[in-house]
């Protein structure tokens, strides 16, 4: 069986995807079974191939920004697993000092700019980040991720218009997992194929299979090349599926078990494992070694989080922007 990419690429994809999956499932257990994680929690389980394909199609200096389903992308960009788990625990050693939680992971050094809780907010911020790179004359590209629900926000259209007008180096990636919280695209939009929204702005747009890191890599690499060559933005609708609920409290009454099972048969990690084994890229023993390594990294992150301190009380007003001359505040 011929493969499109190098052995190193396939094994990198597999280990990254397995690490994300292990992190999410372990964190869910600590939330549900042990009560050690609280607040909001949005898992990336099922969508790992998107993160993997995007990483190999970009440079470390390229910027990622996303919504509140952010754990997988943060880990992909190199935000440490320890600091990610600590953030879920609300500890001072977390990637947002324990003050952001699940929805607000952040890693400035890794060029990961969140984690945004307001639906669609990252689309405007991501466009602004792309403007900054354009203004500074860098070759860096911004990957701005959002869900199918955020495609209903007005800021998407304002951002698309300016990004095309100024030919900004931004790739808009709609991770379409079929449900905005619990509402399907078919119930909220006359346009069921979200990538077609780009046509109104003459923005290059296409639909991509998000269950396969190969197809994700190819589509993103093409869009990145266009952006680096000053060709402007691209809209990619990457079709995927989340195996968990919208959030950890979601009873998932809007979809059937049969539907979930149908998509689980296309599990991106299982598919990639089969490709690796069928092509003799790695042996079963080597795959097990990777699985064990991921288990150990995540187990160590739990120990790190549990042994880390909570933030001091004096942290509550730090990192909060205040304009002393704001004229509309009265006592």
Short mmCIF file of C-alpha atoms in Angstrom, two decimals:
data_model
loop_
_atom_site.label_atom_id
_atom_site.label_comp_id
_atom_site.label_asym_id
_atom_site.label_seq_id
_atom_site.Cartn_x
_atom_site.Cartn_y
_atom_site.Cartn_z
CA UNK A 1 0.00 0.00 0.00
CA UNK A 2 1.46 3.35 -1.09
CA UNK A 3 1.25 6.30 1.32
CA UNK A 4 1.30 10.00 0.46
CA UNK A 5 3.44 11.22 3.33
CA UNK A 6 6.57 10.20 5.20
CA UNK A 7 6.67 7.64 7.98
CA UNK A 8 7.53 10.43 10.43
CA UNK A 9 4.42 12.38 9.42
CA UNK A 10 2.05 9.44 9.92
CA UNK A 11 3.53 8.63 13.30
CA UNK A 12 3.47 12.30 14.34
CA UNK A 13 -0.20 12.50 13.39
CA UNK A 14 -1.04 9.32 15.27
CA UNK A 15 0.76 10.31 18.47
CA UNK A 16 -0.73 13.81 18.48
CA UNK A 17 -4.26 12.55 17.87
CA UNK A 18 -3.92 9.82 20.48
CA UNK A 19 -2.52 12.33 22.99
CA UNK A 20 -5.50 14.65 22.48
CA UNK A 21 -7.96 11.76 22.79
CA UNK A 22 -6.31 10.46 25.96
CA UNK A 23 -6.23 13.95 27.48
CA UNK A 24 -9.93 14.53 26.78
CA UNK A 25 -11.12 11.16 28.06
CA UNK A 26 -9.00 11.41 31.20
CA UNK A 27 -10.18 14.96 31.91
CA UNK A 28 -13.80 13.88 31.44
CA UNK A 29 -13.27 11.13 33.99
CA UNK A 30 -11.78 13.59 36.49
CA UNK A 31 -14.81 15.83 35.93
CA UNK A 32 -17.62 13.27 36.06
CA UNK A 33 -16.28 10.54 38.33
CA UNK A 34 -14.06 12.43 40.74
CA UNK A 35 -15.41 16.00 40.66
CA UNK A 36 -11.93 17.48 40.44
CA UNK A 37 -12.71 19.58 37.35
CA UNK A 38 -15.67 21.95 37.34
CA UNK A 39 -17.31 24.55 35.16
CA UNK A 40 -17.59 24.37 31.39
CA UNK A 41 -15.95 21.54 29.46
CA UNK A 42 -16.12 21.04 25.69
CA UNK A 43 -14.30 17.93 24.40
CA UNK A 44 -12.54 17.61 21.03
CA UNK A 45 -13.08 13.84 20.79
CA UNK A 46 -13.64 12.87 17.14
CA UNK A 47 -12.15 16.04 15.67
CA UNK A 48 -8.46 15.24 16.23
CA UNK A 49 -7.57 14.79 12.54
CA UNK A 50 -8.20 18.50 11.94
CA UNK A 51 -5.61 19.56 14.50
CA UNK A 52 -3.09 17.02 13.19
CA UNK A 53 -3.44 17.99 9.53
CA UNK A 54 -3.27 21.70 10.31
CA UNK A 55 -0.05 21.30 12.27
CA UNK A 56 1.91 19.64 9.46
CA UNK A 57 0.63 22.21 6.95
CA UNK A 58 1.84 25.22 8.96
CA UNK A 59 4.96 26.63 10.64
CA UNK A 60 5.39 27.08 14.41
CA UNK A 61 5.19 30.89 13.93
CA UNK A 62 1.74 30.68 12.38
CA UNK A 63 -1.10 31.71 14.68
CA UNK A 64 -4.04 29.56 15.78
CA UNK A 65 -7.17 31.03 17.37
CA UNK A 66 -10.39 29.18 18.13
CA UNK A 67 -13.60 29.06 20.16
CA UNK A 68 -14.28 27.26 23.41
CA UNK A 69 -13.60 23.69 22.10
CA UNK A 70 -9.93 24.50 22.41
CA UNK A 71 -8.07 21.74 24.29
CA UNK A 72 -6.97 19.79 21.22
CA UNK A 73 -5.69 22.76 19.28
CA UNK A 74 -3.80 24.13 22.30
CA UNK A 75 -2.01 20.82 22.82
CA UNK A 76 -1.28 20.63 19.08
CA UNK A 77 0.39 24.03 19.12
CA UNK A 78 2.66 22.95 21.94
CA UNK A 79 0.95 24.38 25.01
CA UNK A 80 2.16 21.85 27.58
CA UNK A 81 -0.17 19.05 28.59
CA UNK A 82 0.71 19.77 32.22
CA UNK A 83 -0.41 23.40 31.97
CA UNK A 84 -3.56 22.41 30.08
CA UNK A 85 -4.64 19.91 32.73
CA UNK A 86 -3.75 22.38 35.49
CA UNK A 87 -5.94 24.98 33.82
CA UNK A 88 -8.89 22.58 33.89
CA UNK A 89 -8.20 22.07 37.61
CA UNK A 90 -8.17 25.86 38.12
CA UNK A 91 -4.59 25.82 39.35
CA UNK A 92 -2.04 28.66 39.27
CA UNK A 93 0.25 26.59 37.01
CA UNK A 94 -2.41 26.47 34.30
CA UNK A 95 -1.87 28.01 30.87
CA UNK A 96 -4.18 30.89 31.87
CA UNK A 97 -3.03 30.91 35.51
CA UNK A 98 -6.09 28.90 36.54
CA UNK A 99 -8.38 31.82 35.80
CA UNK A 100 -9.61 30.84 32.36
CA UNK A 101 -10.68 27.24 32.61
CA UNK A 102 -11.67 24.97 29.74
CA UNK A 103 -12.83 27.70 27.37
CA UNK A 104 -9.83 30.02 27.69
CA UNK A 105 -6.62 28.09 27.08
CA UNK A 106 -3.84 30.40 25.90
CA UNK A 107 -0.21 30.14 24.86
CA UNK A 108 1.49 33.30 23.66
CA UNK A 109 4.90 31.68 23.17
CA UNK A 110 3.29 28.91 21.12
CA UNK A 111 1.26 31.43 19.03
CA UNK A 112 -2.00 30.02 20.35
CA UNK A 113 -4.35 32.94 21.02
CA UNK A 114 -7.27 31.15 22.68
CA UNK A 115 -9.92 29.83 23.57
CA UNK A 116 -12.88 32.31 23.24
CA UNK A 117 -16.16 31.80 25.04
CA UNK A 118 -18.32 34.23 23.04
CA UNK A 119 -19.60 32.47 19.93
CA UNK A 120 -17.82 33.86 16.87
CA UNK A 121 -15.68 36.36 18.79
CA UNK A 122 -12.50 34.69 17.55
CA UNK A 123 -13.45 35.41 13.92
CA UNK A 124 -13.02 39.16 14.42
CA UNK A 125 -9.95 38.77 16.63
CA UNK A 126 -8.39 36.31 14.19
CA UNK A 127 -8.94 38.75 11.35
CA UNK A 128 -7.26 41.44 13.45
CA UNK A 129 -4.30 39.16 14.12
CA UNK A 130 -3.99 38.60 10.37
CA UNK A 131 -4.08 42.36 9.80
CA UNK A 132 -1.24 42.75 12.31
CA UNK A 133 0.91 40.20 10.45
CA UNK A 134 0.07 41.90 7.14
CA UNK A 135 0.93 45.31 8.60
CA UNK A 136 4.25 44.08 10.00
CA UNK A 137 5.15 42.46 6.69
CA UNK A 138 5.70 38.95 8.04
CA UNK A 139 5.00 35.73 6.17
CA UNK A 140 2.97 34.33 9.06
CA UNK A 141 -0.53 33.01 8.50
CA UNK A 142 -3.49 32.94 10.92
CA UNK A 143 -5.70 29.86 11.17
CA UNK A 144 -9.03 31.00 12.61
CA UNK A 145 -11.20 28.08 13.75
CA UNK A 146 -14.92 28.24 14.48
CA UNK A 147 -17.90 25.90 14.58
CA UNK A 148 -20.91 25.68 12.33
CA UNK A 149 -22.96 27.63 14.87
CA UNK A 150 -20.57 30.59 14.75
CA UNK A 151 -21.12 30.78 10.99
CA UNK A 152 -24.46 32.42 11.84
CA UNK A 153 -22.80 35.42 13.50
CA UNK A 154 -22.70 38.79 11.76
CA UNK A 155 -19.03 39.29 12.58
CA UNK A 156 -18.21 36.51 10.11
CA UNK A 157 -19.51 38.59 7.21
CA UNK A 158 -17.84 41.80 8.35
CA UNK A 159 -14.55 39.93 8.77
CA UNK A 160 -14.82 38.16 5.41
CA UNK A 161 -15.40 41.47 3.65
CA UNK A 162 -12.37 43.22 5.16
CA UNK A 163 -10.12 40.18 4.87
CA UNK A 164 -10.80 39.96 1.14
CA UNK A 165 -10.60 43.71 0.65
CA UNK A 166 -7.15 43.85 2.27
CA UNK A 167 -6.05 40.34 1.18
CA UNK A 168 -5.19 39.34 4.73
CA UNK A 169 -3.21 36.13 5.45
CA UNK A 170 -6.02 34.29 7.25
CA UNK A 171 -7.55 30.86 6.75
CA UNK A 172 -11.06 30.58 8.14
CA UNK A 173 -11.67 26.99 9.21
CA UNK A 174 -15.22 25.97 10.02
CA UNK A 175 -15.02 22.75 12.03
CA UNK A 176 -18.49 21.57 11.04
CA UNK A 177 -19.41 18.82 13.49
CA UNK A 178 -23.09 18.96 12.40
CA UNK A 179 -24.53 20.54 15.53
CA UNK A 180 -24.39 24.05 16.94
CA UNK A 181 -24.86 22.99 20.55
CA UNK A 182 -27.80 20.70 19.77
CA UNK A 183 -29.21 22.30 16.62
CA UNK A 184 -28.35 21.01 13.16
CA UNK A 185 -27.27 23.29 10.32
CA UNK A 186 -30.40 22.27 8.40
CA UNK A 187 -32.60 23.85 11.09
CA UNK A 188 -30.74 27.16 11.24
CA UNK A 189 -29.63 28.03 7.73
CA UNK A 190 -30.86 28.03 4.16
CA UNK A 191 -27.22 27.39 3.18
CA UNK A 192 -26.35 23.86 4.30
CA UNK A 193 -22.87 23.87 2.76
CA UNK A 194 -21.12 26.51 4.82
CA UNK A 195 -18.16 26.84 2.46
CA UNK A 196 -20.51 28.45 -0.08
CA UNK A 197 -20.69 31.56 2.14
CA UNK A 198 -17.27 32.53 0.84
CA UNK A 199 -18.63 32.95 -2.69
CA UNK A 200 -20.35 36.23 -1.75
CA UNK A 201 -16.87 37.71 -1.19
CA UNK A 202 -15.04 35.91 -4.04
CA UNK A 203 -13.13 34.07 -1.32
CA UNK A 204 -11.59 30.74 -2.39
CA UNK A 205 -13.59 28.12 -0.51
CA UNK A 206 -13.96 24.36 -0.36
CA UNK A 207 -15.32 21.46 1.67
CA UNK A 208 -12.81 19.07 3.25
CA UNK A 209 -13.04 15.62 4.84
CA UNK A 210 -12.11 16.27 8.47
CA UNK A 211 -11.87 12.62 9.50
CA UNK A 212 -8.56 12.20 7.67
CA UNK A 213 -5.39 14.19 8.46
CA UNK A 214 -4.14 13.64 4.89
CA UNK A 215 -7.02 15.57 3.30
CA UNK A 216 -6.88 18.24 5.99
CA UNK A 217 -3.15 18.74 5.44
CA UNK A 218 -3.53 19.02 1.66
CA UNK A 219 -6.34 21.60 1.82
CA UNK A 220 -4.70 23.69 4.53
CA UNK A 221 -1.28 23.58 2.83
CA UNK A 222 -2.82 24.93 -0.37
CA UNK A 223 -4.56 27.74 1.52
CA UNK A 224 -1.40 28.55 3.49
CA UNK A 225 0.63 28.80 0.28
CA UNK A 226 -1.92 31.22 -1.17
CA UNK A 227 -1.86 33.37 1.97
CA UNK A 228 1.95 33.49 2.15
CA UNK A 229 2.05 34.59 -1.48
CA UNK A 230 -0.25 37.55 -0.65
CA UNK A 231 -3.25 35.88 -2.27
CA UNK A 232 -5.53 36.56 0.69
CA UNK A 233 -7.87 34.42 2.75
CA UNK A 234 -9.50 31.04 2.24
CA UNK A 235 -12.62 29.49 3.77
CA UNK A 236 -12.41 25.76 4.51
CA UNK A 237 -15.47 23.90 5.75
CA UNK A 238 -13.94 20.84 7.36
CA UNK A 239 -16.59 18.19 7.94
CA UNK A 240 -16.11 16.35 11.21
CA UNK A 241 -18.12 14.90 14.09
CA UNK A 242 -17.89 15.15 17.85
CA UNK A 243 -18.50 11.90 19.69
CA UNK A 244 -19.21 13.64 22.96
CA UNK A 245 -21.99 16.14 23.65
CA UNK A 246 -21.70 19.85 22.99
CA UNK A 247 -20.52 20.19 26.59
CA UNK A 248 -20.14 17.75 29.42
CA UNK A 249 -23.72 18.41 30.61
CA UNK A 250 -25.32 17.73 27.20
CA UNK A 251 -27.86 14.83 27.27
CA UNK A 252 -27.62 14.60 23.43
CA UNK A 253 -31.33 14.01 22.85
CA UNK A 254 -31.11 15.65 19.42
CA UNK A 255 -29.28 12.71 17.81
CA UNK A 256 -29.64 8.94 17.82
CA UNK A 257 -27.21 6.32 19.07
CA UNK A 258 -27.24 4.86 15.57
CA UNK A 259 -26.01 8.15 14.11
CA UNK A 260 -23.16 8.36 16.61
CA UNK A 261 -22.20 4.74 15.96
CA UNK A 262 -22.18 5.40 12.20
CA UNK A 263 -19.61 8.16 12.67
CA UNK A 264 -17.62 6.16 15.20
CA UNK A 265 -17.10 3.61 12.44
CA UNK A 266 -15.13 6.40 10.72
CA UNK A 267 -13.07 7.24 13.83
CA UNK A 268 -10.07 9.23 12.55
CA UNK A 269 -7.64 7.56 14.97
CA UNK A 270 -8.76 4.05 14.06
CA UNK A 271 -8.61 4.90 10.36
CA UNK A 272 -5.10 6.30 10.70
CA UNK A 273 -3.96 3.30 12.74
CA UNK A 274 -5.23 1.01 9.96
CA UNK A 275 -3.38 3.04 7.31
CA UNK A 276 -0.16 2.83 9.33
CA UNK A 277 -0.44 -0.92 9.90
CA UNK A 278 -1.60 -1.80 6.37
CA UNK A 279 1.29 0.16 4.86
CA UNK A 280 3.73 -1.38 7.35
CA UNK A 281 4.71 2.13 8.43
CA UNK A 282 4.80 0.78 11.98
CA UNK A 283 4.10 -2.46 13.82
CA UNK A 284 1.43 -3.20 16.40
CA UNK A 285 4.15 -3.11 19.05
CA UNK A 286 5.27 0.36 17.96
CA UNK A 287 1.67 1.61 18.04
CA UNK A 288 1.29 0.25 21.56
CA UNK A 289 4.45 2.10 22.57
CA UNK A 290 2.92 5.36 21.35
CA UNK A 291 -0.32 4.63 23.20
CA UNK A 292 1.61 3.93 26.40
CA UNK A 293 3.63 7.13 26.01
CA UNK A 294 0.42 9.16 25.65
CA UNK A 295 -1.04 7.48 28.73
CA UNK A 296 2.08 8.34 30.72
CA UNK A 297 2.14 11.99 29.60
CA UNK A 298 -1.50 12.51 30.55
CA UNK A 299 -1.15 10.64 33.86
CA UNK A 300 1.81 12.89 34.71
CA UNK A 301 -0.30 15.95 33.87
CA UNK A 302 -2.97 14.84 36.32
CA UNK A 303 -0.35 14.43 39.06
CA UNK A 304 1.07 17.86 38.18
CA UNK A 305 -2.38 19.47 38.32
CA UNK A 306 -3.37 17.84 41.58
CA UNK A 307 -0.13 18.86 43.28
CA UNK A 308 -0.21 22.44 41.98
CA UNK A 309 -1.53 25.30 44.16
CA UNK A 310 -4.65 27.31 43.51
CA UNK A 311 -4.11 30.98 42.54
CA UNK A 312 -3.56 33.44 45.39
CA UNK A 313 -6.40 35.81 46.23
CA UNK A 314 -4.37 38.78 44.97
CA UNK A 315 -4.55 37.32 41.43
CA UNK A 316 -8.25 38.14 41.07
CA UNK A 317 -7.74 41.65 39.70
CA UNK A 318 -4.53 40.99 37.79
CA UNK A 319 -4.57 40.66 33.99
CA UNK A 320 -7.76 42.75 33.83
CA UNK A 321 -7.72 45.78 31.56
CA UNK A 322 -8.75 49.04 33.21
CA UNK A 323 -9.05 52.44 31.52
CA UNK A 324 -8.72 55.00 34.28
CA UNK A 325 -10.16 57.71 32.04
CA UNK A 326 -13.28 55.79 30.95
CA UNK A 327 -15.99 58.46 31.30
CA UNK A 328 -19.09 56.31 31.74
CA UNK A 329 -18.51 54.79 35.18
CA UNK A 330 -20.27 56.41 38.13
CA UNK A 331 -20.19 55.47 41.80
#
